[in-house]
Coordinates of C-alpha atoms in Angstrom, one line a residue:
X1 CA 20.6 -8.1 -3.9
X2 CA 16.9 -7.6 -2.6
X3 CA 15.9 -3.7 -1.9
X4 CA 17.5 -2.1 1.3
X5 CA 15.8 1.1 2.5
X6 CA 19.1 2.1 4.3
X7 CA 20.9 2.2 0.3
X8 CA 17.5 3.5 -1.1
X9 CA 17.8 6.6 1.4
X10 CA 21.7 6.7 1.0
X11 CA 21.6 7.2 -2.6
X12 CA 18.5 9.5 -2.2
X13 CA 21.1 12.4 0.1
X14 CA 24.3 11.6 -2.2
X15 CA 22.9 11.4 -5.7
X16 CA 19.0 12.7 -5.4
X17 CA 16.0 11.8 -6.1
X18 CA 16.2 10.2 -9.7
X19 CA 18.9 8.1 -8.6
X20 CA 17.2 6.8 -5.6
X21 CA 14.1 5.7 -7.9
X22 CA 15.9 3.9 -10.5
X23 CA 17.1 2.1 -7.4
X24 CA 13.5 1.4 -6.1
X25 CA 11.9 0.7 -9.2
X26 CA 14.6 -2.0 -10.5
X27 CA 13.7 -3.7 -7.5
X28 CA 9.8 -4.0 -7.6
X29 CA 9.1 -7.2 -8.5
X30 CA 7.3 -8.2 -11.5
X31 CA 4.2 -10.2 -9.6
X32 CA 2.4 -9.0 -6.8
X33 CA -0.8 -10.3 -4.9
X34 CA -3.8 -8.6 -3.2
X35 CA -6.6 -10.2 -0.8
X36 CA -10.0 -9.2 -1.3
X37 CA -12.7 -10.3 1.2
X38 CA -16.1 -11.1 0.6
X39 CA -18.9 -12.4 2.1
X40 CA -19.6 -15.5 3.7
X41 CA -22.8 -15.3 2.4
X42 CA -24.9 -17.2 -0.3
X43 CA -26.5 -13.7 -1.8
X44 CA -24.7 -11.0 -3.6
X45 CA -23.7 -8.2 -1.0
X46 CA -23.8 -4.8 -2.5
X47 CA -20.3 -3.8 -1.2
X48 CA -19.0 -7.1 -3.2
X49 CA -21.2 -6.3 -5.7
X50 CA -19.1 -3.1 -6.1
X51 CA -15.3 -5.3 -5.6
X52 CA -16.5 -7.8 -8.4
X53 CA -17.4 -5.0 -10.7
X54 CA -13.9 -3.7 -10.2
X55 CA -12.2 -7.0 -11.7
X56 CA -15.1 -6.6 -14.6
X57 CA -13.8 -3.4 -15.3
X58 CA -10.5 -3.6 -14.5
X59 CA -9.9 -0.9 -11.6
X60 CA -8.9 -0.8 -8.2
X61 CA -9.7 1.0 -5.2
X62 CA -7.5 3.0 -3.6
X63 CA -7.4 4.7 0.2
X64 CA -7.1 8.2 1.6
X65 CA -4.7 6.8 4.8
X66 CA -7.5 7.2 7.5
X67 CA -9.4 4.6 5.5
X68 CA -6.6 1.9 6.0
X69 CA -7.2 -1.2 8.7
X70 CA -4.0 0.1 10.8
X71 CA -5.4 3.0 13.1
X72 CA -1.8 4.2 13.5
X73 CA -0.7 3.9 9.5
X74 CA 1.3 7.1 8.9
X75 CA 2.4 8.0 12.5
X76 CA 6.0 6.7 11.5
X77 CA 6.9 10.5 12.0
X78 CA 6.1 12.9 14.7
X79 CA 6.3 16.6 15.8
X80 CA 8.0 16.9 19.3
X81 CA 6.1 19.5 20.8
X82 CA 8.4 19.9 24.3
X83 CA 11.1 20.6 21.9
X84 CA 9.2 23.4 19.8
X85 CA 8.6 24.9 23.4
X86 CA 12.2 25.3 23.8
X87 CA 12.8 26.8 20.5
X88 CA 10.0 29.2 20.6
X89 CA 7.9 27.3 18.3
X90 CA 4.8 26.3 20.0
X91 CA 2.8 28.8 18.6
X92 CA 3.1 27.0 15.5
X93 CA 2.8 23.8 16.5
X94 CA -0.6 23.7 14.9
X95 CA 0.5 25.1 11.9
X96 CA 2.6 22.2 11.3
X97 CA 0.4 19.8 12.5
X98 CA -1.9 21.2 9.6
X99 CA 1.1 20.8 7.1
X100 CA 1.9 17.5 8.3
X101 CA -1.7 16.4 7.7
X102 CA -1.8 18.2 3.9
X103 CA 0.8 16.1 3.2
X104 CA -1.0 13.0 4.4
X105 CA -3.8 13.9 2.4
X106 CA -2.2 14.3 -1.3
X107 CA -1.9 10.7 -2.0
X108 CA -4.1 7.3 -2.5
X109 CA -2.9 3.9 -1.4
X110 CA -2.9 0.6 -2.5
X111 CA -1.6 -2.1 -0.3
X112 CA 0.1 -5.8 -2.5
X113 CA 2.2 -8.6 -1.1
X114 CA 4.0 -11.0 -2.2
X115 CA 2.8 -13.9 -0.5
X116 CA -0.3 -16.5 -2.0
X117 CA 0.0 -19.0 0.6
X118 CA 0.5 -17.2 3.7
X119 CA -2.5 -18.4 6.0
X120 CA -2.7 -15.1 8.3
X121 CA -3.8 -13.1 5.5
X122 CA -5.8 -15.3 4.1
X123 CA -7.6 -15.1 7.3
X124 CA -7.2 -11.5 8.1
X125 CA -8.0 -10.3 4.8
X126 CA -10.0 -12.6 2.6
X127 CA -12.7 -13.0 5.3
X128 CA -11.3 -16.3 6.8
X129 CA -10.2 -17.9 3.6
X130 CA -14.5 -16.6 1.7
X131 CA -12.5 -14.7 -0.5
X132 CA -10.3 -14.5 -3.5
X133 CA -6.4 -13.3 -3.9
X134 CA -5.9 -11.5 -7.3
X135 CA -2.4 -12.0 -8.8
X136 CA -1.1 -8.9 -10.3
X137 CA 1.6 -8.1 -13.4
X138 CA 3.4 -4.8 -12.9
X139 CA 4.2 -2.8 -16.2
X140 CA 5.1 0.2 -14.7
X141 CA 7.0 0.1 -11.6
X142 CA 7.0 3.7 -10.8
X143 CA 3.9 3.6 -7.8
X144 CA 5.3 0.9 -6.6
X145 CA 7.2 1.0 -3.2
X146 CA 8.2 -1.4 -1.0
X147 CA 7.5 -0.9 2.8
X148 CA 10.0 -0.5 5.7
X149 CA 8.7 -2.1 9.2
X150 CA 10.7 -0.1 11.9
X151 CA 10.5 -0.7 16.0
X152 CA 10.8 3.5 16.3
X153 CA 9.2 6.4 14.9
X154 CA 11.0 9.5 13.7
X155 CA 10.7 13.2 15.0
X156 CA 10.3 15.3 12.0
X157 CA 10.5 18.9 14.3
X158 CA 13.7 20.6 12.8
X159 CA 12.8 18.7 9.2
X160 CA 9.4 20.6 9.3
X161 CA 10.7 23.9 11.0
X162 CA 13.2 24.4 8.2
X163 CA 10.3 23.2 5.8
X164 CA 8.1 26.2 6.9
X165 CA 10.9 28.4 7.3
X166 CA 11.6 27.8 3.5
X167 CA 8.3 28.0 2.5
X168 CA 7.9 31.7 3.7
X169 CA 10.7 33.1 2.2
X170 CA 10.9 35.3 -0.8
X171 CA 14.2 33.4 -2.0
X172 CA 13.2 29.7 -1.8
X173 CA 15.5 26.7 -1.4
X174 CA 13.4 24.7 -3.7
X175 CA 16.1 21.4 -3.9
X176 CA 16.1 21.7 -0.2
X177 CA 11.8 21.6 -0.2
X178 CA 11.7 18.7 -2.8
X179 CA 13.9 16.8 -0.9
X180 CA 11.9 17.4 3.0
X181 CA 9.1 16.8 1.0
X182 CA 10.5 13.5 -0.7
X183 CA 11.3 12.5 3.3
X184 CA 7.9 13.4 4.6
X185 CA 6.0 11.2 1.7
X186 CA 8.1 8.4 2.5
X187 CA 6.6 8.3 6.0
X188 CA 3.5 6.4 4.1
X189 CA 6.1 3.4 3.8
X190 CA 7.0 2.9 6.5
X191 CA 5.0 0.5 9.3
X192 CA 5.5 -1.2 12.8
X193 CA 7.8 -4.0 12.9
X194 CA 4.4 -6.3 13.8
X195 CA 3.0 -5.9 10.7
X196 CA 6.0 -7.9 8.9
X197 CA 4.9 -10.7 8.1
X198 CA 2.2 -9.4 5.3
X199 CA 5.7 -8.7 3.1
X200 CA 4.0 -5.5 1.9
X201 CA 4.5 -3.0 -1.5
X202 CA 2.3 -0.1 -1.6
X203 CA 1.3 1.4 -5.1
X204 CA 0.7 5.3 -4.7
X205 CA -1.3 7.6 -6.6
X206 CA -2.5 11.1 -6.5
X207 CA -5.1 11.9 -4.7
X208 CA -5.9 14.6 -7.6
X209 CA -9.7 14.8 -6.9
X210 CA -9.0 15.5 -3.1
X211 CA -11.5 12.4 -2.1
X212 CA -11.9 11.7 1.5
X213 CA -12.1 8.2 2.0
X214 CA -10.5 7.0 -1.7
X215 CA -10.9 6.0 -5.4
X216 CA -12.0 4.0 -8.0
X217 CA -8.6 4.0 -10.8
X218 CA -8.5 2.3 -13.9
X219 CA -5.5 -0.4 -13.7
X220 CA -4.0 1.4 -16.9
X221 CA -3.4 4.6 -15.4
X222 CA -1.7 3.0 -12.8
X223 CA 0.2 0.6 -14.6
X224 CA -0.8 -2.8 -13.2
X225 CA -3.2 -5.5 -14.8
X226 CA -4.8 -8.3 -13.2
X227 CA -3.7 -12.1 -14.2
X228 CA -5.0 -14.6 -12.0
X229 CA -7.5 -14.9 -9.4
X230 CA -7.1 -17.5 -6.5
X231 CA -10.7 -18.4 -4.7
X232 CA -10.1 -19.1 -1.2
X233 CA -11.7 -22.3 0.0
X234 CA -14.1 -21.4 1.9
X235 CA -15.5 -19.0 -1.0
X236 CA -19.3 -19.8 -1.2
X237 CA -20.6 -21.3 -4.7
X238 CA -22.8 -18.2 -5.4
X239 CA -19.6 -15.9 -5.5
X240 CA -17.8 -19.0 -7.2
X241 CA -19.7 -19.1 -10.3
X242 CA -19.7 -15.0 -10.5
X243 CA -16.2 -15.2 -10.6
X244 CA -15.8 -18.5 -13.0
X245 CA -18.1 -15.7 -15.4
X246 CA -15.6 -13.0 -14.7
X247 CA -12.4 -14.8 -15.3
X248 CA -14.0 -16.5 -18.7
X249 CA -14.7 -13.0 -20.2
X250 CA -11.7 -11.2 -19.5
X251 CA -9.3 -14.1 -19.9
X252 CA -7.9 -14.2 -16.3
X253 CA -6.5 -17.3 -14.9
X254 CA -8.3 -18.7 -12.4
X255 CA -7.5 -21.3 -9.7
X256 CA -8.9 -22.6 -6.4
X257 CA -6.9 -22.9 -3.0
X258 CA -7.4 -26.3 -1.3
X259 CA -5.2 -27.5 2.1
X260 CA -3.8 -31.0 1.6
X261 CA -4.9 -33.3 4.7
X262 CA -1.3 -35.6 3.4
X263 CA 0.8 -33.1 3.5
X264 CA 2.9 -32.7 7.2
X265 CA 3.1 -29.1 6.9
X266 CA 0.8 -26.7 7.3
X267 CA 0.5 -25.6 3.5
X268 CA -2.0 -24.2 0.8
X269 CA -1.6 -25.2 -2.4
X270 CA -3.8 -24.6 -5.6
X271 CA -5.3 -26.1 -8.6
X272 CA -6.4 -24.6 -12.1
X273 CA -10.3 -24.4 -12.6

């Protein structure tokens, strides 16, 4: 059976935490792919300069939240002020906002599929088919999460009342703060149901250096190597032969997309270089 957020929470509030994550991690998938644009352009860009360095070197950057494409990513969960107004709470209200955002703030992302031949993204995030896909192995499955695309958001006020109550008291509930804490985090994977069709995992990582926009991590510490690289076919020649050096000296596989004018569907397929 395929992952199911609704048993990945279930076992979460009967069994805890460890049990929902042998759950979630026995059900990351062994392959996963990302789209990297690049330039349309004959000459090296700096900023691709700095993405083809990353395969060279084998890292990957990863985004604080605000850096993402979606201006909206991480408002799956909200604070309901009218209802902190009734319960005396509105004083606080930016307080919690504050806490909320702390939260936000603690962790890098890293955004996978699995699709290689899904035209949109190819489009939407390979610069209109100039740049590459990198196929990923996954040796440790334990940043790996696989996101939930939901038509509602959820209010969060008691969750973080209780959370702040908890926090200020000489005797803490410390179970009870892991868990609204494990809740709250969650709110990263989670999206709006029109983002779907990119089939998205995210891999998530400390953000232990407290960078604003994001950072550069070796694939090792986040358990995740690169094993082929697909060039999208409108990928200029100049970035072409950069990458043909690249794959040849670390020994990734590399192929090139093409679109087969035969074919009656509308189809990529690709071919080994």
């Amino acid at each position: 059976m395929d992952f199911q957020v609704s048993e990945y929470c279930k076992l979460f509030i009967e069994h805890g935490i460890e049990s929902a994550n042998k759950y979630r991690i026995k059900n990351v998938l062994q392959t996963l792919y990302k789209y990297i644009s690049l330039s349309d352009s004959d000459k090296l860009t700096e900023m691709d300069e700095k993405k083809l360095n990353q395969l060279k070197n084998k890292e990957l950057w990863l985004s604080t939240y605000k850096s993402l494409n979606d201006s909206f990513e991480l408002k799956a969960i909200y604070l309901n002020k009218s209802r902190l107004d009734e319960s005396d709470w509105e004083k606080y209200y930016t307080v919690l906002e504050a806490e909320l955002e702390d939260i936000r703030k603690t962790f890098l992302i890293g955004s996978f599929t699995t699709e290689l031949y899904n035209l949109p993204m190819w489009a939407h995030y390979a610069n209109n088919h100039h740049g590459i896909c990198i196929e990923y192995k996954v040796q440790n499955k334990q940043f790996i999460y696989k996101m939930s695309y939901e038509i509602k958001r959820s209010d969060v006020t008691s969750i973080m009342t209780n959370l702040f109550n908890d926090a200020n008291k000489e005797s803490r509930n410390y179970e009870k703060i892991e868990r609204v804490n494990w809740a709250l985090f969650h709110s990263a994977m989670i999206k709006n149901k029109t983002w779907e069709y990119e089939n998205e995992y995210r891999l998530i990582y400390q953000n232990k250096q407290s960078k604003e926009k994001g950072d550069i991590i070796a694939l090792n510490k986040l358990g995740i190597s690169i094993f082929n690289i697909y060039i999208g076919i409108n990928c200029t020649l100049k970035y072409r032969q950069i990458l043909k050096e690249i794959a040849k000296n670390n020994n990734y596989g590399l192929y090139e997309m093409y679109f087969n004018d035969q074919n009656e569907y509308f189809e990529l397929s690709n071919k080994k270089i």
